CSV table of C-alpha atoms in Angstrom, one decimal:
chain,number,residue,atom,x,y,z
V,1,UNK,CA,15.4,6.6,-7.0
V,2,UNK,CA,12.9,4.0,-8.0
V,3,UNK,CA,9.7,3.9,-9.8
V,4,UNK,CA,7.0,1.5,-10.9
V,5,UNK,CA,5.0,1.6,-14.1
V,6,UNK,CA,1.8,0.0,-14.4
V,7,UNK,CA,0.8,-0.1,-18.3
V,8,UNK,CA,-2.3,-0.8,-18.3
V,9,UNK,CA,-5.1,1.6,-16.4
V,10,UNK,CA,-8.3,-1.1,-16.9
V,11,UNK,CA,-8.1,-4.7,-17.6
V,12,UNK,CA,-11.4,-6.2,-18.7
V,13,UNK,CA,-11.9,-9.8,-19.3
V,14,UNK,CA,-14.4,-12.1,-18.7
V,15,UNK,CA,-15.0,-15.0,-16.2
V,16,UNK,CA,-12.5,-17.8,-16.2
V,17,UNK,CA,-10.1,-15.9,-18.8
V,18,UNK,CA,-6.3,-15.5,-18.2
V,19,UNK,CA,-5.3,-12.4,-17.1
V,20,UNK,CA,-2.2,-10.8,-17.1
V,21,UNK,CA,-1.3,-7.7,-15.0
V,22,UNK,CA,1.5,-5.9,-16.5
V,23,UNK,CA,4.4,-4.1,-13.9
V,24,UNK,CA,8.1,-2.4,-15.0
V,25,UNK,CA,10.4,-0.7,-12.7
V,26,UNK,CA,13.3,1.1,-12.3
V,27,UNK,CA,16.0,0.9,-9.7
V,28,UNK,CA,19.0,1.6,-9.4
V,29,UNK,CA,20.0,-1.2,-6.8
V,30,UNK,CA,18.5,-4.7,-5.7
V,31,UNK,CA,14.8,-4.7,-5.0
V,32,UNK,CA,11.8,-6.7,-3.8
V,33,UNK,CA,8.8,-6.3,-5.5
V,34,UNK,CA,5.0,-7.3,-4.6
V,35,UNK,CA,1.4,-7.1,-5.7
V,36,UNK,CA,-1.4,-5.8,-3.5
V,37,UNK,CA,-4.9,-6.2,-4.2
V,38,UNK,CA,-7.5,-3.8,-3.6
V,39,UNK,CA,-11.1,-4.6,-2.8
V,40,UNK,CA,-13.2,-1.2,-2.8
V,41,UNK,CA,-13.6,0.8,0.0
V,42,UNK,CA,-10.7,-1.5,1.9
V,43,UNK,CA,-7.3,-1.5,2.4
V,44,UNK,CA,-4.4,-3.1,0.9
V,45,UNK,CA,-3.9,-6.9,0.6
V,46,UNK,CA,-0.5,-8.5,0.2
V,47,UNK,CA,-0.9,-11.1,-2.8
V,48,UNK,CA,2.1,-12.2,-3.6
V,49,UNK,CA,6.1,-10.7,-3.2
V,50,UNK,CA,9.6,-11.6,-4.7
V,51,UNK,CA,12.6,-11.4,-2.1
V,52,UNK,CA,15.0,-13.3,-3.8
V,53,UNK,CA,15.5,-17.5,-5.2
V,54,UNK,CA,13.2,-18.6,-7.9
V,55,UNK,CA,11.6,-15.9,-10.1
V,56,UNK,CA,8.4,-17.5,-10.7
V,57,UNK,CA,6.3,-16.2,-7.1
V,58,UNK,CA,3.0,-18.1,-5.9
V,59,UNK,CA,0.5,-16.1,-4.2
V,60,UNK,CA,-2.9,-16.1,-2.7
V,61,UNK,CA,-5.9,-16.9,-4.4
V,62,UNK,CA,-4.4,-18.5,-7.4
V,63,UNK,CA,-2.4,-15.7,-8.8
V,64,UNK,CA,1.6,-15.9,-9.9
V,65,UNK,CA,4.3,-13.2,-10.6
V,66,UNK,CA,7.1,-14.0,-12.6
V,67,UNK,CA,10.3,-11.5,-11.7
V,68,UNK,CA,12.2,-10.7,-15.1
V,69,UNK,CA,15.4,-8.6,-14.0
V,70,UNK,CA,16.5,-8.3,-17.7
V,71,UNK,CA,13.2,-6.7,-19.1
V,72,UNK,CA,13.0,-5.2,-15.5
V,73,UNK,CA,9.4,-6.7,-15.1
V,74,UNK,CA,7.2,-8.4,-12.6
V,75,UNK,CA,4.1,-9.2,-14.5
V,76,UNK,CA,1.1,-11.1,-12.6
V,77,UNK,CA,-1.0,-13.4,-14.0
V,78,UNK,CA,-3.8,-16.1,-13.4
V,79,UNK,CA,-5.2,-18.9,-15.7
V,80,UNK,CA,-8.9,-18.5,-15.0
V,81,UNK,CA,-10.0,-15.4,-13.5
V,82,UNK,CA,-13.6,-15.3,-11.3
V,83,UNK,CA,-15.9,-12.3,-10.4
V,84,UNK,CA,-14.4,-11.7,-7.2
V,85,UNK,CA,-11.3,-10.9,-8.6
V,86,UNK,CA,-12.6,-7.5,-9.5
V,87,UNK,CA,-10.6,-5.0,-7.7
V,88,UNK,CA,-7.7,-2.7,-8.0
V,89,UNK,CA,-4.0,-4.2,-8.1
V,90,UNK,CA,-1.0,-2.6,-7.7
V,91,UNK,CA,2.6,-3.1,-8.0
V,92,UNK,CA,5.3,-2.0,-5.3
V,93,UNK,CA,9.0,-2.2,-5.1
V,94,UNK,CA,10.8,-1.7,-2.2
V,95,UNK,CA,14.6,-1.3,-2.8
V,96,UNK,CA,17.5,-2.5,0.3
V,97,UNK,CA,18.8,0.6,1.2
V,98,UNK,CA,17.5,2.5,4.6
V,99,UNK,CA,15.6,1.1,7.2
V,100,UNK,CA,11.6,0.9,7.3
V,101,UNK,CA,11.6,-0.5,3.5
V,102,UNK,CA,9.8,2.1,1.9
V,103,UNK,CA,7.2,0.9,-0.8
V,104,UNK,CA,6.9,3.1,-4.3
V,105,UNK,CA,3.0,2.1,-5.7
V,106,UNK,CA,2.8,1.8,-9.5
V,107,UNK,CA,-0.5,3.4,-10.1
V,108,UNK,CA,-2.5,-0.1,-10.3
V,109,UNK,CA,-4.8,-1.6,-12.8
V,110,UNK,CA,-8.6,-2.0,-12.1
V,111,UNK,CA,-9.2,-6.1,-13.2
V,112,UNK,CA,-13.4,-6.1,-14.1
V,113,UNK,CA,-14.4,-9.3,-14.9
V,114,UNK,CA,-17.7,-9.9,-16.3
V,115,UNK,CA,-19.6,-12.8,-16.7
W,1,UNK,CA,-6.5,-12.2,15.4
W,2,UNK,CA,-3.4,-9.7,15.5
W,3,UNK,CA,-4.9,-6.9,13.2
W,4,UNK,CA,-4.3,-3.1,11.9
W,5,UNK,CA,-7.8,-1.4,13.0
W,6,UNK,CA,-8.2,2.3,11.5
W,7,UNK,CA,-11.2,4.6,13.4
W,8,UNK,CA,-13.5,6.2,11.8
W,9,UNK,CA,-14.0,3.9,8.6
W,10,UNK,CA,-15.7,7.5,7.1
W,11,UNK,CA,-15.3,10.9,8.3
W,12,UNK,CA,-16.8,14.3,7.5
W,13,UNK,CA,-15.2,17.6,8.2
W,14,UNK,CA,-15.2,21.0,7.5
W,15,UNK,CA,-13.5,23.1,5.4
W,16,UNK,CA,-10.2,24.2,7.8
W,17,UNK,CA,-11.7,22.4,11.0
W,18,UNK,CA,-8.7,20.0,11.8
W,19,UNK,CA,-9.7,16.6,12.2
W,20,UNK,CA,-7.6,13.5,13.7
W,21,UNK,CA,-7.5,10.2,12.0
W,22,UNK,CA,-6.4,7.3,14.4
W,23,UNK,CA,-4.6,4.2,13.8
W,24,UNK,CA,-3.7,1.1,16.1
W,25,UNK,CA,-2.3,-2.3,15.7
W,26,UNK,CA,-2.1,-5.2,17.4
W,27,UNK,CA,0.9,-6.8,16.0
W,28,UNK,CA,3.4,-5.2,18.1
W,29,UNK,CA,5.7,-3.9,15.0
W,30,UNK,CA,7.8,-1.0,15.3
W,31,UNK,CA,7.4,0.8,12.4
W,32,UNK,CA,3.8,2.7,11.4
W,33,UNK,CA,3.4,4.4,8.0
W,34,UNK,CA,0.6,6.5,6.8
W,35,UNK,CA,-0.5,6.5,3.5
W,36,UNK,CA,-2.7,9.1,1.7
W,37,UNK,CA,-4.8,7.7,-1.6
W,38,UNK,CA,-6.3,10.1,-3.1
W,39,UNK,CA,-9.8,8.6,-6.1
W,40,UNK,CA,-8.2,5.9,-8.7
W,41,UNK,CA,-4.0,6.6,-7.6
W,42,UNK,CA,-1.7,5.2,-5.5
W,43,UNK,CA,-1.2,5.0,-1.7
W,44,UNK,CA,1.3,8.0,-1.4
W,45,UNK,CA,3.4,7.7,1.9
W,46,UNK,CA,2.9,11.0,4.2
W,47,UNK,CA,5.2,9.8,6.9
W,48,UNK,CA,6.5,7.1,9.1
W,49,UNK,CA,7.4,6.6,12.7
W,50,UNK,CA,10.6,3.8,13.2
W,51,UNK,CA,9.8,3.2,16.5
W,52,UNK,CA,9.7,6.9,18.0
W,53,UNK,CA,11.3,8.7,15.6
W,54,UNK,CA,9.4,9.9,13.2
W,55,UNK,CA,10.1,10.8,9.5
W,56,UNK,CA,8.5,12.9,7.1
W,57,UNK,CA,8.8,12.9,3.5
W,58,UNK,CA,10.0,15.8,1.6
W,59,UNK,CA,6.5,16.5,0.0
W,60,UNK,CA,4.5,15.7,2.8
W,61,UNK,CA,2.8,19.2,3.9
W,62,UNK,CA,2.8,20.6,6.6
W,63,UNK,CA,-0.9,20.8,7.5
W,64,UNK,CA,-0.2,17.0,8.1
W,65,UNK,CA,1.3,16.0,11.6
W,66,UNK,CA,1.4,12.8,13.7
W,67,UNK,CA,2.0,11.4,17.1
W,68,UNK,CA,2.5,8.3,18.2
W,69,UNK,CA,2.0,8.0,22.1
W,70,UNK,CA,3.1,4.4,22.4
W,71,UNK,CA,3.3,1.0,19.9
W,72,UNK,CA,0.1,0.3,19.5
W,73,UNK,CA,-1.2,3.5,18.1
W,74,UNK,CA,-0.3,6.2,16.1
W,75,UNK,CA,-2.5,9.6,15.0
W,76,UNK,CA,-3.0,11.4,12.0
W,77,UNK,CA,-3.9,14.8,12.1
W,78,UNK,CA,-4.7,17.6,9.7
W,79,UNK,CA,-4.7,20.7,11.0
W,80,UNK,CA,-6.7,22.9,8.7
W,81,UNK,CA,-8.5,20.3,5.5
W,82,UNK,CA,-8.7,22.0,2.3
W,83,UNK,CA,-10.8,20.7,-0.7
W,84,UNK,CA,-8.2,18.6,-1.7
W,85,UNK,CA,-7.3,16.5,1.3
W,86,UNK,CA,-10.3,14.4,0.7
W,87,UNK,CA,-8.5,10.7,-0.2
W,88,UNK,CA,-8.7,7.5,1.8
W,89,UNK,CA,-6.4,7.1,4.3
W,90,UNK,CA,-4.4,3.7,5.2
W,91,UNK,CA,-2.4,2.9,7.8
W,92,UNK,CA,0.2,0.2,7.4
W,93,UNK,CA,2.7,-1.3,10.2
W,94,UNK,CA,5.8,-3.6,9.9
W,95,UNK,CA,8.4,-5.1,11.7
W,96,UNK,CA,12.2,-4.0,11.0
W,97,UNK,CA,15.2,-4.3,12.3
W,98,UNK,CA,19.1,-3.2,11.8
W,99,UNK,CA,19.6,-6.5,9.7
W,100,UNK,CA,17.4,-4.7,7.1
W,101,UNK,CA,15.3,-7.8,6.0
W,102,UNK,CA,12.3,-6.9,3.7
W,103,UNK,CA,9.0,-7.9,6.3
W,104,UNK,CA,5.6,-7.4,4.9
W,105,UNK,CA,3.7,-4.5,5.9
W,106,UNK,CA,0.5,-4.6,6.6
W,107,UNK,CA,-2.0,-2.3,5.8
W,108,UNK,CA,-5.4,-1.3,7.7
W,109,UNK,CA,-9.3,-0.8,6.0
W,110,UNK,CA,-8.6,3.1,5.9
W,111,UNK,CA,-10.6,6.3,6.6
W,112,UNK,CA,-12.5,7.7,3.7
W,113,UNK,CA,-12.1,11.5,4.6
W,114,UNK,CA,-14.8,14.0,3.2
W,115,UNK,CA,-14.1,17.9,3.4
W,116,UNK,CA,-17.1,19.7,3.1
């Protein structure tokens, strides 16, 4: 069984801050692990995902992941945040087993930037 | 552009009218999920269908059923909504195959249901 923990409910910070999004899991095998974003009242966007290779993960809109398999983290982060990036994010994690890769949500963290 | 397209965007029903949620794609993947997100949590999966074969999860009631006539779309329906049914409802497709390769799935605007 896998999980994800998303520590942090709310994350406000204001207009070209660093933010950091914090993610843990639990697995008890390989995994891949990804951010969505949420816009309201929309579906989910894929921002970024770690398959395997280099731990550090570029993604859209300026946003970076770095996957830390000894403190079982993915943790995303961008150096200067804008209004738009208000939204809801959250953290999956797929694991290799099965077919139809089943994503487990963490239970996301609303970003509000203010200006 | 190849897209996930979810009708309604908003729907209103009645308390134990069933209602039907639809779902189709235009990316030609074999696999269709649906996800239930219920105000300020986490897409929950209800089911999936891996080509035709459908799978339910183990928590997934049974007031919720799907069908998937061909590919490109695939149904959602709830057979009798109570109060707490009301969530936003996404749709998400992929490709897979034997290999087992993680491929993206991609997700749909969703259906804001309302039970009144």
């Amino acid at each position: 069984a896998q999980s994800v923990t998303q520590l942090d409910s709310q994350v406000p910070v204001f207009e070209e801050a660093p933010v950091e999004l914090r993610c843990n899991y639990s697995s008890s095998v390989s995994v891949y692990l990804f951010w969505y974003v949420q816009y309201p009242n929309q579906g989910l966007q894929l921002l970024l995902k770690y398959l395997s290779g280099s731990t550090l993960v570029k993604g859209i809109n300026g946003f970076e992941a770095e996957f830390n398999k000894s403190q079982t983290s993915f943790h995303l982060r961008k150096p200067s945040v804008h209004i738009s990036d208000t939204a809801e994010y959250f953290c999956a994690v797929s694991d290799t087993i099965g077919a139809g890769n089943m994503l487990t949500f963490g239970g996301g963290t609303r970003l509000m930037v203010k200006p | 552009d190849a897209m996930v397209i979810q009708n309604p965007r908003y729907q209103v029903t009645q308390f134990g009218k069933p209602v039907t949620l639809s779902c189709s794609q235009t990316l030609n993947h074999n696999v269709m999920y649906w996800y239930q997100q219920k105000s300020s949590q986490a897409p929950k999966l209800l089911f999936h269908y891996y080509d035709k074969d459908f799978n339910n999860e183990a928590d997934t009631p049974d007031n919720f059923q799907s069908r998937r006539p061909n590919t490109s779309f695939c149904f959602l329906d709830i057979r009798s909504p109570g109060l707490g049914d009301a969530a936003m409802y996404l749709c998400a497709t992929s490709r897979e195959t034997l290999l087992n390769f993680y491929n993206e799935q991609f997700f749909g605007p969703g259906t804001r249901l309302t039970v009144l």
